[in-house]
PDB file of C-alpha atoms in Angstrom:
ATOM      1  CA  MET A   1      19.868  58.549  21.852  1.00 50.00           C
ATOM      2  CA  THR A   2      17.372  55.942  23.078  1.00 63.00           C
ATOM      3  CA  TYR A   3      19.334  53.098  21.496  1.00 66.00           C
ATOM      4  CA  GLU A   4      22.528  54.079  23.304  1.00 72.00           C
ATOM      5  CA  LYS A   5      20.642  54.464  26.576  1.00 69.00           C
ATOM      6  CA  ILE A   6      19.198  50.975  26.219  1.00 68.00           C
ATOM      7  CA  ILE A   7      22.676  49.523  25.635  1.00 73.00           C
ATOM      8  CA  ASN A   8      24.025  51.335  28.698  1.00 73.00           C
ATOM      9  CA  ILE A   9      21.150  50.132  30.877  1.00 72.00           C
ATOM     10  CA  LEU A  10      21.707  46.549  29.760  1.00 71.00           C
ATOM     11  CA  LYS A  11      25.411  46.839  30.537  1.00 72.00           C
ATOM     12  CA  VAL A  12      24.734  48.249  33.998  1.00 74.00           C
ATOM     13  CA  LYS A  13      21.971  45.767  34.769  1.00 75.00           C
ATOM     14  CA  TRP A  14      23.780  42.718  33.378  1.00 77.00           C
ATOM     15  CA  TRP A  15      23.568  41.000  36.739  1.00 77.00           C
ATOM     16  CA  VAL A  16      19.763  41.368  36.722  1.00 79.00           C
ATOM     17  CA  ILE A  17      19.605  39.730  33.287  1.00 80.00           C
ATOM     18  CA  ILE A  18      21.837  36.830  34.372  1.00 84.00           C
ATOM     19  CA  LEU A  19      19.866  36.379  37.598  1.00 84.00           C
ATOM     20  CA  CYS A  20      16.566  36.218  35.681  1.00 83.00           C
ATOM     21  CA  GLY A  21      18.106  33.671  33.350  1.00 79.00           C
ATOM     22  CA  LEU A  22      19.227  31.491  36.257  1.00 84.00           C
ATOM     23  CA  ILE A  23      15.837  31.735  37.962  1.00 86.00           C
ATOM     24  CA  CYS A  24      13.999  30.719  34.782  1.00 82.00           C
ATOM     25  CA  ALA A  25      16.457  27.852  34.230  1.00 80.00           C
ATOM     26  CA  GLY A  26      15.827  26.609  37.774  1.00 82.00           C
ATOM     27  CA  LEU A  27      12.055  26.829  37.334  1.00 81.00           C
ATOM     28  CA  MET A  28      12.173  24.896  34.064  1.00 79.00           C
ATOM     29  CA  VAL A  29      14.227  22.081  35.602  1.00 75.00           C
ATOM     30  CA  TYR A  30      11.992  21.989  38.695  1.00 75.00           C
ATOM     31  CA  GLU A  31       8.860  21.760  36.529  1.00 74.00           C
ATOM     32  CA  LYS A  32      10.370  18.926  34.514  1.00 66.00           C
ATOM     33  CA  LYS A  33      11.433  16.978  37.604  1.00 66.00           C
ATOM     34  CA  ASN A  34       7.909  17.197  39.015  1.00 64.00           C
ATOM     35  CA  SER A  35       6.082  16.224  35.837  1.00 59.00           C
ATOM     36  CA  ASP A  36       5.566  12.825  34.248  1.00 55.00           C
ATOM     37  CA  TYR A  37       8.900  11.932  32.736  1.00 53.00           C
ATOM     38  CA  VAL A  38       8.845  10.586  29.193  1.00 52.00           C
ATOM     39  CA  LEU A  39      12.043   9.056  27.859  1.00 56.00           C
ATOM     40  CA  GLN A  40      12.515   8.664  24.127  1.00 56.00           C
ATOM     41  CA  THR A  41      12.909   5.064  23.013  1.00 62.00           C
ATOM     42  CA  GLY A  42      12.941   3.195  19.767  1.00 66.00           C
ATOM     43  CA  ASP A  43      10.088   1.198  18.263  1.00 71.00           C
ATOM     44  CA  MET A  44       8.585  -1.392  20.613  1.00 77.00           C
ATOM     45  CA  TRP A  45       6.408  -4.423  19.805  1.00 70.00           C
ATOM     46  CA  VAL A  46       4.570  -7.127  21.686  1.00 83.00           C
ATOM     47  CA  VAL A  47       3.321  -9.810  19.284  1.00 83.00           C
ATOM     48  CA  ASP A  48       0.980 -12.736  19.956  1.00 84.00           C
ATOM     49  CA  THR A  49       0.460 -15.497  17.401  1.00 84.00           C
ATOM     50  CA  VAL A  50      -2.960 -17.062  17.895  1.00 85.00           C
ATOM     51  CA  LYS A  51      -5.093 -19.812  16.380  1.00 83.00           C
ATOM     52  CA  LEU A  52      -8.827 -19.430  16.027  1.00 76.00           C
ATOM     53  CA  TYR A  53     -10.609 -22.729  16.653  1.00 74.00           C
ATOM     54  CA  GLY A  54     -14.275 -23.367  15.980  1.00 66.00           C
ATOM     55  CA  PHE A  55     -15.853 -26.664  16.884  1.00 50.00           C
ATOM     56  CA  SER A  56     -18.976 -26.267  14.758  1.00 53.00           C
ATOM     57  CA  ASP A  57     -17.916 -26.368  11.116  1.00 53.00           C
ATOM     58  CA  LYS A  58     -14.526 -24.924  12.116  1.00 52.00           C
ATOM     59  CA  GLU A  59     -13.039 -24.636   8.628  1.00 53.00           C
ATOM     60  CA  LYS A  60     -15.973 -22.624   7.311  1.00 55.00           C
ATOM     61  CA  PHE A  61     -15.978 -20.328  10.353  1.00 55.00           C
ATOM     62  CA  ALA A  62     -12.204 -19.752  10.179  1.00 52.00           C
ATOM     63  CA  GLU A  63     -12.557 -18.867   6.519  1.00 57.00           C
ATOM     64  CA  ASP A  64     -15.554 -16.569   6.848  1.00 67.00           C
ATOM     65  CA  PHE A  65     -14.813 -14.853  10.161  1.00 72.00           C
ATOM     66  CA  LYS A  66     -12.346 -11.936   9.943  1.00 80.00           C
ATOM     67  CA  LEU A  67     -10.812 -11.427  13.371  1.00 82.00           C
ATOM     68  CA  GLU A  68      -8.858  -8.378  12.165  1.00 85.00           C
ATOM     69  CA  LYS A  69     -12.094  -6.575  11.267  1.00 87.00           C
ATOM     70  CA  PHE A  70     -13.882  -7.682  14.419  1.00 87.00           C
ATOM     71  CA  ILE A  71     -11.169  -6.466  16.814  1.00 89.00           C
ATOM     72  CA  THR A  72     -10.752  -3.106  15.075  1.00 87.00           C
ATOM     73  CA  SER A  73     -14.490  -2.397  15.004  1.00 89.00           C
ATOM     74  CA  TYR A  74     -15.703   0.514  17.116  1.00 89.00           C
ATOM     75  CA  VAL A  75     -18.169  -1.742  18.919  1.00 89.00           C
ATOM     76  CA  PHE A  76     -15.412  -4.076  20.108  1.00 91.00           C
ATOM     77  CA  LEU A  77     -12.986  -1.231  20.899  1.00 91.00           C
ATOM     78  CA  SER A  78     -15.596   0.471  23.082  1.00 91.00           C
ATOM     79  CA  VAL A  79     -15.967  -2.710  25.147  1.00 92.00           C
ATOM     80  CA  PHE A  80     -12.202  -3.219  25.236  1.00 94.00           C
ATOM     81  CA  LEU A  81     -11.577   0.326  26.478  1.00 93.00           C
ATOM     82  CA  SER A  82     -14.320   0.247  29.093  1.00 92.00           C
ATOM     83  CA  GLU A  83     -12.774  -2.877  30.644  1.00 93.00           C
ATOM     84  CA  THR A  84      -9.067  -2.037  30.326  1.00 94.00           C
ATOM     85  CA  GLN A  85      -8.986   1.667  31.188  1.00 91.00           C
ATOM     86  CA  VAL A  86      -9.727   0.827  34.829  1.00 90.00           C
ATOM     87  CA  LYS A  87      -6.810  -1.645  34.922  1.00 92.00           C
ATOM     88  CA  TYR A  88      -4.152   0.033  32.785  1.00 93.00           C
ATOM     89  CA  ASP A  89      -2.756   3.566  32.712  1.00 92.00           C
ATOM     90  CA  TYR A  90      -3.085   4.541  29.066  1.00 91.00           C
ATOM     91  CA  THR A  91      -1.216   7.800  29.704  1.00 88.00           C
ATOM     92  CA  LYS A  92       1.887   5.598  29.983  1.00 86.00           C
ATOM     93  CA  TYR A  93       1.243   4.386  26.428  1.00 87.00           C
ATOM     94  CA  ALA A  94       0.297   7.835  25.076  1.00 86.00           C
ATOM     95  CA  ALA A  95       1.181  10.855  27.212  1.00 83.00           C
ATOM     96  CA  ASP A  96      -1.752  12.917  25.836  1.00 86.00           C
ATOM     97  CA  TRP A  97      -4.312  10.153  26.314  1.00 90.00           C
ATOM     98  CA  ASN A  98      -6.523  12.160  28.675  1.00 90.00           C
ATOM     99  CA  LYS A  99      -6.708  14.957  26.094  1.00 90.00           C
ATOM    100  CA  PHE A 100      -8.063  12.602  23.423  1.00 91.00           C
ATOM    101  CA  SER A 101     -11.739  12.501  22.539  1.00 91.00           C
ATOM    102  CA  GLU A 102     -13.436   9.086  22.514  1.00 90.00           C
ATOM    103  CA  LEU A 103     -13.067   8.895  18.745  1.00 90.00           C
ATOM    104  CA  GLU A 104      -9.372   9.816  18.968  1.00 92.00           C
ATOM    105  CA  LYS A 105      -8.846   7.046  21.518  1.00 92.00           C
ATOM    106  CA  TYR A 106     -10.403   4.513  19.149  1.00 91.00           C
ATOM    107  CA  GLU A 107      -8.272   5.775  16.277  1.00 92.00           C
ATOM    108  CA  TRP A 108      -5.136   5.573  18.435  1.00 91.00           C
ATOM    109  CA  LEU A 109      -5.921   1.946  19.271  1.00 92.00           C
ATOM    110  CA  LYS A 110      -6.499   1.100  15.614  1.00 90.00           C
ATOM    111  CA  LYS A 111      -3.062   2.533  14.767  1.00 89.00           C
ATOM    112  CA  HIS A 112      -1.239   0.765  17.604  1.00 90.00           C
ATOM    113  CA  ILE A 113      -3.029  -2.579  17.857  1.00 89.00           C
ATOM    114  CA  PHE A 114      -3.242  -4.368  14.544  1.00 85.00           C
ATOM    115  CA  ILE A 115      -3.894  -7.891  13.340  1.00 88.00           C
ATOM    116  CA  SER A 116      -2.386  -9.863  10.474  1.00 87.00           C
ATOM    117  CA  ASN A 117      -4.447 -12.691   8.972  1.00 86.00           C
ATOM    118  CA  PHE A 118      -2.350 -15.625   7.722  1.00 85.00           C
ATOM    119  CA  GLY A 119      -5.371 -17.739   6.782  1.00 80.00           C
ATOM    120  CA  LYS A 120      -6.698 -21.017   8.220  1.00 78.00           C
ATOM    121  CA  GLY A 121      -7.585 -19.239  11.467  1.00 80.00           C
ATOM    122  CA  ILE A 122      -3.993 -18.178  12.224  1.00 85.00           C
ATOM    123  CA  TYR A 123      -3.486 -14.551  13.264  1.00 88.00           C
ATOM    124  CA  GLU A 124      -0.775 -12.287  14.600  1.00 90.00           C
ATOM    125  CA  ILE A 125      -1.885  -9.626  17.104  1.00 90.00           C
ATOM    126  CA  THR A 126       0.588  -6.779  17.586  1.00 89.00           C
ATOM    127  CA  PHE A 127       0.692  -3.942  20.105  1.00 89.00           C
ATOM    128  CA  PHE A 128       3.072  -1.373  18.666  1.00 84.00           C
ATOM    129  CA  ALA A 129       4.556   1.875  20.002  1.00 82.00           C
ATOM    130  CA  GLY A 130       6.788   3.873  17.657  1.00 76.00           C
ATOM    131  CA  LYS A 131       9.884   5.867  18.479  1.00 72.00           C
ATOM    132  CA  ASN A 132       7.892   9.109  18.093  1.00 70.00           C
ATOM    133  CA  ASP A 133       5.184   8.019  20.545  1.00 72.00           C
ATOM    134  CA  LEU A 134       5.481   9.666  23.963  1.00 65.00           C
ATOM    135  CA  LYS A 135       5.411   6.522  26.081  1.00 73.00           C
ATOM    136  CA  ASN A 136       6.797   5.139  29.309  1.00 76.00           C
ATOM    137  CA  HIS A 137       9.068   2.353  28.081  1.00 77.00           C
ATOM    138  CA  GLU A 138       9.208   0.569  31.455  1.00 79.00           C
ATOM    139  CA  TYR A 139       5.426   0.494  31.765  1.00 84.00           C
ATOM    140  CA  PHE A 140       5.040  -0.657  28.167  1.00 84.00           C
ATOM    141  CA  THR A 141       7.542  -3.464  28.666  1.00 82.00           C
ATOM    142  CA  SER A 142       5.906  -4.690  31.868  1.00 85.00           C
ATOM    143  CA  SER A 143       2.242  -4.390  30.875  1.00 88.00           C
ATOM    144  CA  ALA A 144       1.835  -4.581  27.092  1.00 87.00           C
ATOM    145  CA  GLU A 145       1.834  -8.392  27.035  1.00 88.00           C
ATOM    146  CA  ASN A 146      -0.910  -8.467  29.667  1.00 91.00           C
ATOM    147  CA  LEU A 147      -2.919  -5.908  27.712  1.00 91.00           C
ATOM    148  CA  ILE A 148      -2.859  -8.156  24.644  1.00 90.00           C
ATOM    149  CA  SER A 149      -3.946 -11.048  26.854  1.00 91.00           C
ATOM    150  CA  GLU A 150      -6.874  -8.911  27.996  1.00 92.00           C
ATOM    151  CA  LEU A 151      -7.739  -8.219  24.372  1.00 92.00           C
ATOM    152  CA  ILE A 152      -7.794 -11.948  23.602  1.00 91.00           C
ATOM    153  CA  ARG A 153      -9.920 -12.649  26.688  1.00 91.00           C
ATOM    154  CA  ILE A 154     -12.451  -9.947  25.805  1.00 92.00           C
ATOM    155  CA  ALA A 155     -12.522 -11.059  22.160  1.00 90.00           C
ATOM    156  CA  ASN A 156     -13.242 -14.626  23.249  1.00 89.00           C
ATOM    157  CA  ASN A 157     -16.096 -13.432  25.437  1.00 89.00           C
ATOM    158  CA  LYS A 158     -17.641 -11.528  22.535  1.00 86.00           C
ATOM    159  CA  ILE A 159     -17.046 -14.182  19.847  1.00 82.00           C
ATOM    160  CA  VAL A 160     -18.992 -16.845  21.772  1.00 79.00           C
ATOM    161  CA  GLU A 161     -22.056 -14.645  21.311  1.00 79.00           C
ATOM    162  CA  PHE A 162     -21.859 -15.595  17.615  1.00 73.00           C
ATOM    163  CA  ASP A 163     -20.646 -19.190  17.958  1.00 68.00           C
ATOM    164  CA  SER A 164     -20.263 -20.809  21.365  1.00 67.00           C
ATOM    165  CA  GLY A 165     -17.729 -23.292  20.037  1.00 72.00           C
ATOM    166  CA  VAL A 166     -15.228 -20.712  18.777  1.00 75.00           C
ATOM    167  CA  LYS A 167     -12.186 -19.695  20.821  1.00 80.00           C
ATOM    168  CA  ILE A 168      -8.866 -17.908  20.303  1.00 82.00           C
ATOM    169  CA  HIS A 169      -5.874 -19.919  21.541  1.00 82.00           C
ATOM    170  CA  LEU A 170      -2.485 -18.340  22.176  1.00 82.00           C
ATOM    171  CA  VAL A 171       0.326 -20.070  20.267  1.00 82.00           C
ATOM    172  CA  HIS A 172       3.375 -17.851  20.776  1.00 81.00           C
ATOM    173  CA  THR A 173       4.390 -14.465  22.252  1.00 81.00           C
ATOM    174  CA  PHE A 174       7.475 -12.358  21.742  1.00 74.00           C
ATOM    175  CA  LYS A 175       8.658  -8.816  22.486  1.00 73.00           C
ATOM    176  CA  MET A 176      10.998  -6.661  20.454  1.00 69.00           C
ATOM    177  CA  ARG A 177      12.586  -3.215  20.743  1.00 63.00           C
ATOM    178  CA  THR A 178      14.709  -1.637  18.037  1.00 58.00           C
ATOM    179  CA  ASP A 179      17.049   0.353  20.253  1.00 55.00           C
ATOM    180  CA  SER A 180      17.627   1.619  23.772  1.00 50.00           C
ATOM    181  CA  ILE A 181      16.893   4.962  25.400  1.00 52.00           C
ATOM    182  CA  LYS A 182      18.132   7.811  23.236  1.00 50.00           C
ATOM    183  CA  MET A 183      18.203  10.601  25.776  1.00 50.00           C
ATOM    184  CA  GLU A 184      19.088  10.269  29.461  1.00 54.00           C
ATOM    185  CA  GLU A 185      17.286  12.231  32.171  1.00 60.00           C
ATOM    186  CA  ASN A 186      20.211  14.556  32.933  1.00 65.00           C
ATOM    187  CA  GLN A 187      20.507  15.429  29.230  1.00 67.00           C
ATOM    188  CA  VAL A 188      16.856  16.451  29.144  1.00 67.00           C
ATOM    189  CA  GLU A 189      17.298  18.563  32.284  1.00 74.00           C
ATOM    190  CA  LYS A 190      20.301  20.338  30.764  1.00 77.00           C
ATOM    191  CA  LYS A 191      18.245  21.079  27.673  1.00 77.00           C
ATOM    192  CA  TYR A 192      15.421  22.518  29.780  1.00 77.00           C
ATOM    193  CA  ALA A 193      17.882  24.535  31.887  1.00 80.00           C
ATOM    194  CA  LEU A 194      19.474  26.076  28.795  1.00 84.00           C
ATOM    195  CA  THR A 195      16.076  26.869  27.310  1.00 85.00           C
ATOM    196  CA  GLY A 196      14.920  28.476  30.556  1.00 79.00           C
ATOM    197  CA  PHE A 197      18.121  30.526  30.860  1.00 83.00           C
ATOM    198  CA  VAL A 198      17.821  31.884  27.310  1.00 85.00           C
ATOM    199  CA  LEU A 199      14.146  32.742  27.798  1.00 86.00           C
ATOM    200  CA  GLY A 200      14.928  34.474  31.103  1.00 81.00           C
ATOM    201  CA  VAL A 201      17.715  36.537  29.543  1.00 83.00           C
ATOM    202  CA  ILE A 202      15.543  37.582  26.589  1.00 86.00           C
ATOM    203  CA  LEU A 203      12.541  38.405  28.790  1.00 85.00           C
ATOM    204  CA  SER A 204      14.513  40.487  31.284  1.00 80.00           C
ATOM    205  CA  ALA A 205      16.362  42.343  28.496  1.00 79.00           C
ATOM    206  CA  CYS A 206      13.037  43.157  26.831  1.00 83.00           C
ATOM    207  CA  ILE A 207      11.555  44.440  30.113  1.00 82.00           C
ATOM    208  CA  LEU A 208      14.568  46.659  30.774  1.00 76.00           C
ATOM    209  CA  SER A 209      14.475  47.981  27.196  1.00 77.00           C
ATOM    210  CA  VAL A 210      10.755  48.813  27.369  1.00 76.00           C
ATOM    211  CA  SER A 211      11.235  50.535  30.740  1.00 78.00           C
ATOM    212  CA  THR A 212      14.049  52.652  29.279  1.00 72.00           C
ATOM    213  CA  ILE A 213      11.928  53.673  26.270  1.00 73.00           C
ATOM    214  CA  ARG A 214       9.031  54.655  28.539  1.00 71.00           C
ATOM    215  CA  GLU A 215      11.344  56.762  30.708  1.00 69.00           C
ATOM    216  CA  LYS A 216      12.695  58.455  27.580  1.00 62.00           C
ATOM    217  CA  ASN A 217       9.193  59.215  26.306  1.00 62.00           C
ATOM    218  CA  GLY A 218       8.251  60.504  29.752  1.00 57.00           C
ATOM    219  CA  ASP A 219      11.086  63.016  29.556  1.00 55.00           C
TER     220      ASP A 219
END
């Protein structure tokens, strides 16, 4: 019977199956070692508290001007991206950044940079990366504060086009992270090795089974 022949072939060729599994495991680990490594971390924040000052009728301007709407507008975000993409590696903030369309990049920024309005010209600007975001935690920690500073600088340059006496002043900055790295590099490599081994075993067993069936049909 074909079924029995397949079982016998798999028993005889067990070493081929194991070898294919080991080769696939090695290839998976090699590919992971030579690709951009993304470690899973908890939620991460960089928060700037700022005060918006206007020297021409400052109270009225602070009341009427909505910084949170201005900064999240597509016009401002386009300027912000054009100036910061040459200085910062956004693929370290979002691993799939280069696959995003322009609109998707704007939407990503609107979800990760947000502004709280406390009134009287006082705002909180937050750059946030969640635990499910594929990010480089070291790059985020070292550069996110500077990126927010760039945002404030660019916003100041644009706001003066509406009122030359208005300026955003930084009051306070702090960083926060909910937890540490969840998965170490060697754990990820073991996971990839096991996945590669299983795939190699299944693939080689399927090839041997198909070859046996073809030989049987040829008889």
